[in-house]
C-alpha positions as a Python dict, from the first residue, in 0.01 Angstrom:
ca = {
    (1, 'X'): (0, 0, 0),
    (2, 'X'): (-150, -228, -214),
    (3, 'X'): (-341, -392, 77),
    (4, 'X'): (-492, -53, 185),
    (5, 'X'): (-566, 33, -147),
    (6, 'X'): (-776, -305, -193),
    (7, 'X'): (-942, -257, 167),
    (8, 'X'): (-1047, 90, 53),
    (9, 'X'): (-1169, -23, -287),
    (10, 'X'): (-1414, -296, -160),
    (11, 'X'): (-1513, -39, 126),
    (12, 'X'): (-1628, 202, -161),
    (13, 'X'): (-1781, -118, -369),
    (14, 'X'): (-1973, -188, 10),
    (15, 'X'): (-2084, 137, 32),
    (16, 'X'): (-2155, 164, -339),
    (17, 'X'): (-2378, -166, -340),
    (18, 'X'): (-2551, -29, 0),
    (19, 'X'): (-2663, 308, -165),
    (20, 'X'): (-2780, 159, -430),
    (21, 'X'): (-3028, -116, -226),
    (22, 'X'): (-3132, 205, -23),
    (23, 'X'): (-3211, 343, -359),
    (24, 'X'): (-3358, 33, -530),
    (25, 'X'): (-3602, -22, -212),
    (26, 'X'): (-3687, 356, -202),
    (27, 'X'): (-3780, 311, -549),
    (28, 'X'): (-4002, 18, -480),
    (29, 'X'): (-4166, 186, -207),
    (30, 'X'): (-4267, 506, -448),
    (31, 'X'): (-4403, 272, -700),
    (32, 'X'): (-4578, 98, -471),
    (33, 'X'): (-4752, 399, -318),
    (34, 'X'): (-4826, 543, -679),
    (35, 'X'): (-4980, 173, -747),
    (36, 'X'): (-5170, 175, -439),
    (37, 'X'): (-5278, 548, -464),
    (38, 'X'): (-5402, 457, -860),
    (39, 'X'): (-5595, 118, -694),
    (40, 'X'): (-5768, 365, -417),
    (41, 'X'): (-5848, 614, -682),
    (42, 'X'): (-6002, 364, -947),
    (43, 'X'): (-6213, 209, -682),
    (44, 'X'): (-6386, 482, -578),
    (45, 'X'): (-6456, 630, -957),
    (46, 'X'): (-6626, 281, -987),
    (47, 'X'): (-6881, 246, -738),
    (48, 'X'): (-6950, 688, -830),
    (49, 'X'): (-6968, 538, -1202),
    (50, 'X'): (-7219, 281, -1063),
    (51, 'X'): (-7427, 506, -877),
    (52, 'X'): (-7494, 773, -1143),
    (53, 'X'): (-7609, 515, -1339),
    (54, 'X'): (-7873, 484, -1052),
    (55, 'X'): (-8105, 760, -1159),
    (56, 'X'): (-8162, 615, -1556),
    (57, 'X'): (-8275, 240, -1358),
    (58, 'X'): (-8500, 394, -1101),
    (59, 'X'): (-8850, 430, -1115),
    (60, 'X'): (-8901, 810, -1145),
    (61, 'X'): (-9260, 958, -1194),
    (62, 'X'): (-9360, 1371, -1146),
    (63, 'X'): (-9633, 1394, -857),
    (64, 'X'): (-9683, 1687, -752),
    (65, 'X'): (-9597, 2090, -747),
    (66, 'X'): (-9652, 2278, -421),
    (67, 'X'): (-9707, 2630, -435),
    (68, 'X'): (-9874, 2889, -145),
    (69, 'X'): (-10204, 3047, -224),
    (70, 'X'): (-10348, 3332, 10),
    (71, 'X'): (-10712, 3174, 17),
    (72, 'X'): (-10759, 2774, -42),
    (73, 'X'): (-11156, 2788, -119),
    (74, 'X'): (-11080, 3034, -366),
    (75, 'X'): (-10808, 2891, -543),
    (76, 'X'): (-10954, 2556, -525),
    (77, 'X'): (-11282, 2698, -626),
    (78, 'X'): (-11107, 2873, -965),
    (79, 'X'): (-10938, 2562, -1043),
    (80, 'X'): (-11230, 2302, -1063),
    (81, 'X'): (-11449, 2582, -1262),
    (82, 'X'): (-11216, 2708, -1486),
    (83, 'X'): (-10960, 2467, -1536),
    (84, 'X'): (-11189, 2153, -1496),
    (85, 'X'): (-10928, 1980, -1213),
    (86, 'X'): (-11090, 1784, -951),
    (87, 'X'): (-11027, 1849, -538),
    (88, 'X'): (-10875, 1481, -464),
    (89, 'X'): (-10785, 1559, -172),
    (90, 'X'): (-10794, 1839, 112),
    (91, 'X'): (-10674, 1824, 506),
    (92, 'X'): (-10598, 2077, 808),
    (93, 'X'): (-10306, 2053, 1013),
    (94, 'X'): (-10383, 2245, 1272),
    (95, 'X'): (-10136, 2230, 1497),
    (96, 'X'): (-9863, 2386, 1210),
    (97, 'X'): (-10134, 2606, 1101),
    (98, 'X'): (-10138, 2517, 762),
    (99, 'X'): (-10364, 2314, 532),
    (100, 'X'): (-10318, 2143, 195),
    (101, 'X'): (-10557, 2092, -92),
    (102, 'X'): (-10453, 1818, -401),
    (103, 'X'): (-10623, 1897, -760),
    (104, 'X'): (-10548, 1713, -1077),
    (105, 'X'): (-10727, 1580, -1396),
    (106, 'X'): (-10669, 1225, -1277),
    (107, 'X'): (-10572, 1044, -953),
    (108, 'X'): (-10277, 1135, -785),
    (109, 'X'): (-10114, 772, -840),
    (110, 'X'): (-10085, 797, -1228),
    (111, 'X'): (-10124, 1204, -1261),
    (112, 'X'): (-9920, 1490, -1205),
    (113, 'X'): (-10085, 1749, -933),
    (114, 'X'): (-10069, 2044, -790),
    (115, 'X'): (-10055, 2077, -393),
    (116, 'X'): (-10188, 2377, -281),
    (117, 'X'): (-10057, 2522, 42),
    (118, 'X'): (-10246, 2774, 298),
    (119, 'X'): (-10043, 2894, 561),
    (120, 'X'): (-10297, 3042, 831),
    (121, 'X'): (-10339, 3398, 843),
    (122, 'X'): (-10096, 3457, 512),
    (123, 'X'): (-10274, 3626, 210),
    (124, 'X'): (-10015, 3718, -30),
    (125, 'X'): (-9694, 3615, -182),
    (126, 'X'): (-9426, 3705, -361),
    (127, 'X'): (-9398, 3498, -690),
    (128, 'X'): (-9071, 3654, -753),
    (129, 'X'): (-8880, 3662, -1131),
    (130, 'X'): (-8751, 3295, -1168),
    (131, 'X'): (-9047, 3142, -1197),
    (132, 'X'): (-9269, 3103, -1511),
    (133, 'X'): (-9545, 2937, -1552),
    (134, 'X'): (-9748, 2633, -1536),
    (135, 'X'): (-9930, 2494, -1839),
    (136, 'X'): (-10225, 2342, -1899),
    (137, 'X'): (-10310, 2148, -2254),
    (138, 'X'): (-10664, 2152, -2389),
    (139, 'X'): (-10843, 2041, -2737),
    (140, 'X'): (-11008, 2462, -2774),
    (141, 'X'): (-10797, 2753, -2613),
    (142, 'X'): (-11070, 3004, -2710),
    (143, 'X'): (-11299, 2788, -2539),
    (144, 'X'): (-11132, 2789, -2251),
    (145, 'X'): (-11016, 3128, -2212),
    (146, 'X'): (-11421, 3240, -2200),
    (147, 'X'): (-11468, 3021, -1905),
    (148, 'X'): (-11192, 3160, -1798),
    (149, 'X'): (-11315, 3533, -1846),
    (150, 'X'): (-11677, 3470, -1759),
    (151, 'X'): (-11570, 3345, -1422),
    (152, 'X'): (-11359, 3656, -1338),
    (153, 'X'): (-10994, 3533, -1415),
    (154, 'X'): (-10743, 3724, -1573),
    (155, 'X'): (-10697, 3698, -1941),
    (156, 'X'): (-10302, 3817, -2034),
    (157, 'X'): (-10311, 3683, -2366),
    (158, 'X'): (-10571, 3661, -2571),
    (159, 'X'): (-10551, 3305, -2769),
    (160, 'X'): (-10329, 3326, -3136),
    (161, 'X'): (-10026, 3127, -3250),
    (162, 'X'): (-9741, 3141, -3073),
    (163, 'X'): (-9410, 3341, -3205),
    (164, 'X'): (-9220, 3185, -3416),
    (165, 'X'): (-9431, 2871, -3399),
    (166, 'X'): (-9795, 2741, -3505),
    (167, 'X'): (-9911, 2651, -3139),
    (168, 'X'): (-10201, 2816, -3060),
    (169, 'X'): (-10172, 2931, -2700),
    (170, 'X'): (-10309, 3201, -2427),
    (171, 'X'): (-10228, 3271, -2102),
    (172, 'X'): (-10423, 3378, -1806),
    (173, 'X'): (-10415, 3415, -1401),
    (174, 'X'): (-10488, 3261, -1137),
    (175, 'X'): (-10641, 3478, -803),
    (176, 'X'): (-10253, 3427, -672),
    (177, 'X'): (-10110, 3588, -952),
    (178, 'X'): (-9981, 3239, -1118),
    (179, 'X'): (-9955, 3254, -1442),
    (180, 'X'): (-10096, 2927, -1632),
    (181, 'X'): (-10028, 2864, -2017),
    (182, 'X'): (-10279, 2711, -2232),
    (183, 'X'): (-10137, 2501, -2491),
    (184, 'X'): (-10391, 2401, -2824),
    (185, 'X'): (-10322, 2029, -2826),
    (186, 'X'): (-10508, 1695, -2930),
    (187, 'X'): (-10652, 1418, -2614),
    (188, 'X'): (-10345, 1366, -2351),
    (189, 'X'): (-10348, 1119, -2069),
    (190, 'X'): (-10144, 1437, -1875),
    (191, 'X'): (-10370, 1822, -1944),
    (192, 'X'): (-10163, 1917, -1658),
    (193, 'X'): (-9822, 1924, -1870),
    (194, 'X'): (-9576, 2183, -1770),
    (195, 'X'): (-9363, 2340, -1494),
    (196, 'X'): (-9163, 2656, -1620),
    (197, 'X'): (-8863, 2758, -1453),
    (198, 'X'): (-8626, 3005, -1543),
    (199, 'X'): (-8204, 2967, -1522),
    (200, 'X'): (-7871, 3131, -1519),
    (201, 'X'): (-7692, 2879, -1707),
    (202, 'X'): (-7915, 2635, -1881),
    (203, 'X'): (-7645, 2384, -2062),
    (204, 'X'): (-7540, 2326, -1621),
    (205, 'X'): (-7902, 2294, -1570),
    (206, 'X'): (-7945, 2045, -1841),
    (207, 'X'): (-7656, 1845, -1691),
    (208, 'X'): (-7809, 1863, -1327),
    (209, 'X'): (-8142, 1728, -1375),
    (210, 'X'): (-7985, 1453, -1629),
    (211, 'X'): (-7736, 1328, -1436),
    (212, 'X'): (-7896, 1394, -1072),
    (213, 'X'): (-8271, 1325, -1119),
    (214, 'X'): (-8230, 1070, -1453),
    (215, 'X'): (-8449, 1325, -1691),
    (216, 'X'): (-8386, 1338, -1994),
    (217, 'X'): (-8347, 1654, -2286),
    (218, 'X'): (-8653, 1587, -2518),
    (219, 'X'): (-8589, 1924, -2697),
    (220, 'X'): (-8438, 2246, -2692),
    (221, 'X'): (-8529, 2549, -2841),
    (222, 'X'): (-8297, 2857, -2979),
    (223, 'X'): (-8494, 3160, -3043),
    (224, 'X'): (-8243, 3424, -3073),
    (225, 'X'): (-8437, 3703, -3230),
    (226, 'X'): (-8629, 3714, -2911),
    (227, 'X'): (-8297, 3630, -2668),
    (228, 'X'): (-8399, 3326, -2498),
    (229, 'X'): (-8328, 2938, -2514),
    (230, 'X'): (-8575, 2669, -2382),
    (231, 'X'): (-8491, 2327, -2273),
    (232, 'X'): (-8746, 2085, -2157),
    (233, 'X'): (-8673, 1804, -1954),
    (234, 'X'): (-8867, 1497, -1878),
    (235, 'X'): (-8900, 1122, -1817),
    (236, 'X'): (-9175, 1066, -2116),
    (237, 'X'): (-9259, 1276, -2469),
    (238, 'X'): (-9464, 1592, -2421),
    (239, 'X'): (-9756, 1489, -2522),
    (240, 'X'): (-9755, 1227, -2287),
    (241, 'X'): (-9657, 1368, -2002),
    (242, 'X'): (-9546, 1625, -1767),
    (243, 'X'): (-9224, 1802, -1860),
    (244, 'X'): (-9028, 2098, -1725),
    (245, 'X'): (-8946, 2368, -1892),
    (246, 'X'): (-8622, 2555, -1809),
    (247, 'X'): (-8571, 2917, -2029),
    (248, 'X'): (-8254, 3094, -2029),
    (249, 'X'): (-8309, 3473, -2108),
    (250, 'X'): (-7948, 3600, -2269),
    (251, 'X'): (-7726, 3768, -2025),
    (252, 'X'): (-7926, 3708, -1693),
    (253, 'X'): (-7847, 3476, -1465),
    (254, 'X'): (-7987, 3530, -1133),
    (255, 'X'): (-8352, 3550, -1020),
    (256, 'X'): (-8554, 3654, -758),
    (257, 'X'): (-8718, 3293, -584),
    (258, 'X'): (-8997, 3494, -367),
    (259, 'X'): (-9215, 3302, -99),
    (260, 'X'): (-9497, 3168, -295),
    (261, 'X'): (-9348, 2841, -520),
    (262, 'X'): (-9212, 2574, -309),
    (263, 'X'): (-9087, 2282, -511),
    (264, 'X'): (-9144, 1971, -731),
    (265, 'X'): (-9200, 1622, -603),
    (266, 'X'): (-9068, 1274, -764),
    (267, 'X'): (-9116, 954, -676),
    (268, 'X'): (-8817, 741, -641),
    (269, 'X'): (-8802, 368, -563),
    (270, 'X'): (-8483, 415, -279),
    (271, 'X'): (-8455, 777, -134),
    (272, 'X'): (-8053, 679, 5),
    (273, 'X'): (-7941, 587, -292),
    (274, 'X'): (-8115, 873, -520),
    (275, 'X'): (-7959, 1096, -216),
    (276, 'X'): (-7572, 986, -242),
    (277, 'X'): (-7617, 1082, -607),
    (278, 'X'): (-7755, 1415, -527),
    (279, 'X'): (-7442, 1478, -351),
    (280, 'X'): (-7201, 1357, -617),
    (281, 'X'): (-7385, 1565, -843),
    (282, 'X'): (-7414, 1862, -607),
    (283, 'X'): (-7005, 1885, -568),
    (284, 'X'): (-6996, 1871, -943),
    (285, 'X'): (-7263, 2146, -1066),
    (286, 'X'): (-7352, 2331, -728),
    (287, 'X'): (-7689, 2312, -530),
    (288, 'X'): (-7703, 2121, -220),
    (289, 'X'): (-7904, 1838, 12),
    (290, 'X'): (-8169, 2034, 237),
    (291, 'X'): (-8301, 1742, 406),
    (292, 'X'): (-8104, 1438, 436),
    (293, 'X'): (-8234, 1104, 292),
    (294, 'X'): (-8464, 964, 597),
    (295, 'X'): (-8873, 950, 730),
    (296, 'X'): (-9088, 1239, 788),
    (297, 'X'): (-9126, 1237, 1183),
    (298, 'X'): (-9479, 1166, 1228),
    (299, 'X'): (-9564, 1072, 885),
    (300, 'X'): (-9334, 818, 785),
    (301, 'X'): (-9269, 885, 477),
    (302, 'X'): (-8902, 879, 333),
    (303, 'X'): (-8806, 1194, 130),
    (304, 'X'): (-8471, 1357, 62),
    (305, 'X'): (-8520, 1748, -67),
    (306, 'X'): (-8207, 1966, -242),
    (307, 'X'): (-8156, 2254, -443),
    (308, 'X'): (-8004, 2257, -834),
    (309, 'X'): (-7770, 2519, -906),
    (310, 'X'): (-8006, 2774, -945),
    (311, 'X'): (-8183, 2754, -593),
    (312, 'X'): (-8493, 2526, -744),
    (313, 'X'): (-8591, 2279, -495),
    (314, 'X'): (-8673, 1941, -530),
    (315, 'X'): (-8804, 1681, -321),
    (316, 'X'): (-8790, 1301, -356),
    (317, 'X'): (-9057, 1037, -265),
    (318, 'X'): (-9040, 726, -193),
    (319, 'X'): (-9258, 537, -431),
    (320, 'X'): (-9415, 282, -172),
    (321, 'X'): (-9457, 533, 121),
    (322, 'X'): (-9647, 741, -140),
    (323, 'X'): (-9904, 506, -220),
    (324, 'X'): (-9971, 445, 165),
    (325, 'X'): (-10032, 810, 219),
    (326, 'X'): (-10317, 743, -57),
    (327, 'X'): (-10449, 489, 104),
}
């Protein structure tokens, strides 16, 4: 009995000892996975964490807004005599039956401009509600706004200070129906110096066009007693520069986009790499890639387009493709 008892005994120690191994590896195995799993995640976060960074490092310059207009001579015509800008550049495509006129107040390679776009046999648009305005800065408002008037355009505001503020400002029309801000302001190397855009959620906006397109938050203003919030958004300070304006109206958040404005153009010095971010940023906040990152059949040039979160759409340039197109 004893003998069977002792054969029994070391059976259960065997099978004891084997459960346990079975266990032990089992164990080894699970931490293994969990190690490998935490090694897979932390090298992707890093090269993400790397390629946000891109946008801050890259070499991003406003240079151009395209918007339709229902009669190019005429716009273009209104522009240089009213607003001062000069035609850079003009040129037919024929064969999409459209043509495109560039005006400015300096050359194209150091100045934000606006890229006017006939569509043949279109005469009207619909400007919708999320768009603003465009602005203009000038040394005499009042002086303006005459030339303005004497040359038929459409005075909406006559020039004063601005609510809640000591700007001195006006705004008038173009033929289109685009409304154009002018801003009281001392000499600026950019009179061409705002884009506004309205948005459903601005502090998600904010975050889009910082962490997507590098700009950065050079103010923001609260003005409750008339229920709206501005940021604005560039790569330089105000006076400097071009900046876009985003307003928040309380308790709306969706707007009409119409058929007239078409987007904002930036020059970027690789249109991949700006284009992976676009997509990190995109799963994150909402919008989405249009165009992927690649050249313009026939043209050449390397762009990648998307849309924020609120439908706005951007287009990126790349920098040295730009400058041939100039040339």
């Amino acid at each position: 009995m004893n003998e069977i008892a002792s054969a029994s005994m070391l059976r259960l120690c065997q099978c004891f000892m084997w459960i346990c191994n079975v266990h032990f590896v089992s164990m080894i195995a699970a931490d293994s996975r969990f190690v490998f799993r935490n090694m897979a995640e932390a090298s992707a976060v890093a090269p993400n964490a790397d390629l946000l960074e891109w946008p801050k490092k890259d070499n991003r310059r406003f240079l151009h807004v395209v918007y339709r207009v229902g009669d190019l001579d005429r716009t273009i015509a209104f522009y240089t005599e009213c607003f001062g800008m000069k035609l850079l550049r003009k040129r037919d495509v024929p064969e999409e039956k459209y043509s495109n006129a560039f005006l400015g107040f300096g050359p194209e390679t150091s100045n934000f401009v606006v890229e006017l776009t006939y569509n043949y046999g279109v005469s009207s648009y619909d400007i919708g509600t999320g768009f603003g305005h465009f602005a203009i800065s000038t040394q005499d408002v009042s002086k303006l706004v005459e030339s303005v008037r004497a040359k038929g355009g459409n005075v909406t505001r006559e020039p004063g200070p601005v609510k809640g503020g000591g700007s001195v400002i006006a705004f008038v029309k173009d033929p289109d129906g685009y409304t154009f801000e002018l801003i009281q302001r001392g000499p600026t190397p950019e009179p061409f110096c705002q884009v506004m855009l309205r948005v459903g959620d601005l502090d998600r906006a904010i975050k889009f066009y910082e962490k997507a397109l590098g700009m950065r938050l050079l103010r923001k203003i609260e003005r409750p007693e008339y229920k709206y919030t501005i940021g604005m958004m560039g790569y330089a300070e105000e006076y400097e520069s071009i900046v876009l304006e985003l307003t928040y109206n309380y308790d709306v958040t969706e707007y009409t986009k119409g058929n007239a404005y078409a987007q904002i153009a930036i020059g970027t010095d690789d249109v991949y790499k700006s284009g992976e971010v676009i997509k990190i940023v995109n799963q994150e906040l909402g919008g989405k890639i249009t165009r992927e990152a690649g050249p313009l059949p026939g043209l050449g040039t390397k762009i990648v387009s998307f849309l924020d979160p609120d439908g706005w759409k951007t287009v990126l340039v790349d920098n040295k493709d730009f400058l041939k197109e100039l040339e």
